[in-house]
Coordinates of C-alpha atoms in Angstrom, one line a residue:
X1 CA -84.5 -59.9 179.2
X2 CA -82.2 -62.3 180.9
X3 CA -79.0 -63.1 179.1
X4 CA -79.7 -66.8 179.1
X5 CA -82.9 -66.3 177.0
X6 CA -80.9 -64.2 174.6
X7 CA -78.2 -66.9 174.2
X8 CA -80.9 -69.7 173.8
X9 CA -82.8 -67.5 171.1
X10 CA -79.6 -67.2 169.2
X11 CA -78.3 -70.8 169.8
X12 CA -81.3 -72.8 168.8
X13 CA -81.9 -71.5 165.3
X14 CA -78.0 -71.6 164.6
X15 CA -78.0 -75.2 165.8
X16 CA -80.9 -76.4 163.8
X17 CA -79.7 -74.5 160.5
X18 CA -76.2 -75.7 160.9
X19 CA -77.0 -79.2 161.5
X20 CA -79.6 -79.0 158.6
X21 CA -76.8 -78.2 156.3
X22 CA -74.2 -80.3 157.9
X23 CA -76.2 -83.5 157.6
X24 CA -77.5 -82.4 154.1
X25 CA -81.1 -82.8 155.1
X26 CA -83.3 -82.9 151.9
X27 CA -80.3 -82.0 149.8
X28 CA -79.8 -78.6 151.3
X29 CA -75.9 -78.5 150.8
X30 CA -76.2 -79.6 147.2
X31 CA -79.0 -77.1 146.6
X32 CA -76.8 -74.4 148.0
X33 CA -73.9 -75.5 145.6
X34 CA -76.4 -75.5 142.6
X35 CA -77.6 -71.9 143.7
X36 CA -74.1 -70.8 143.7
X37 CA -73.5 -72.3 140.2
X38 CA -76.7 -70.7 138.9
X39 CA -75.4 -67.4 140.1
X40 CA -72.1 -67.8 138.5
X41 CA -73.9 -68.8 135.2
X42 CA -76.1 -65.8 135.3
X43 CA -73.2 -63.4 136.1
X44 CA -71.2 -64.9 133.2
X45 CA -74.2 -64.6 130.9
X46 CA -74.7 -61.0 131.8
X47 CA -71.1 -60.0 131.3
X48 CA -70.4 -62.3 128.3
X49 CA -67.6 -64.1 129.9
X50 CA -67.7 -67.7 128.8
X51 CA -64.8 -68.9 130.8
X52 CA -65.3 -71.5 133.5
X53 CA -66.2 -69.7 136.8
X54 CA -64.1 -70.2 139.9
X55 CA -66.1 -72.3 142.4
X56 CA -65.2 -71.1 145.9
X57 CA -67.2 -73.6 147.8
X58 CA -68.5 -77.1 147.0
X59 CA -71.2 -79.0 148.7
X60 CA -68.5 -80.4 151.2
X61 CA -67.5 -76.8 152.0
X62 CA -71.1 -75.9 152.7
X63 CA -71.4 -79.0 155.0
X64 CA -68.2 -78.0 156.8
X65 CA -69.4 -74.5 157.3
X66 CA -72.8 -75.9 158.5
X67 CA -71.0 -78.0 161.0
X68 CA -69.1 -74.9 162.4
X69 CA -72.4 -73.0 162.7
X70 CA -74.1 -75.9 164.3
X71 CA -71.3 -76.3 166.9
X72 CA -71.3 -72.6 167.5
X73 CA -75.0 -72.9 168.3
X74 CA -74.5 -75.8 170.6
X75 CA -72.0 -73.6 172.5
X76 CA -74.5 -70.8 172.8
X77 CA -77.1 -73.3 174.1
X78 CA -74.6 -74.6 176.7
X79 CA -73.7 -71.1 177.7
X80 CA -77.4 -70.4 178.1
X81 CA -77.8 -73.4 180.3
X82 CA -74.7 -72.5 182.4
X83 CA -75.9 -69.0 182.8
X84 CA -79.5 -70.2 183.9
X85 CA -78.0 -72.6 186.4
X86 CA -75.6 -70.1 187.9
X87 CA -77.9 -67.1 188.1
X88 CA -79.5 -66.7 191.5

């Protein structure tokens, strides 16, 4: 399989998923934050710890990470296009 196909196959889903979270499409970043909070609550209930859990990432943090993943996907797509144009 040519390397440009491999890069395109990795770059397209990364771009779509990263932009989906970065632009908070259908509340994806807030849903991820709610899922994280639910996990903290379940872990606290199972251990009997009633203190406030430490929130590592907020919805803004998920959006920032989605931006980084989306930009990385765009870089992979551009590398794929460059490889396709320069291969002989």
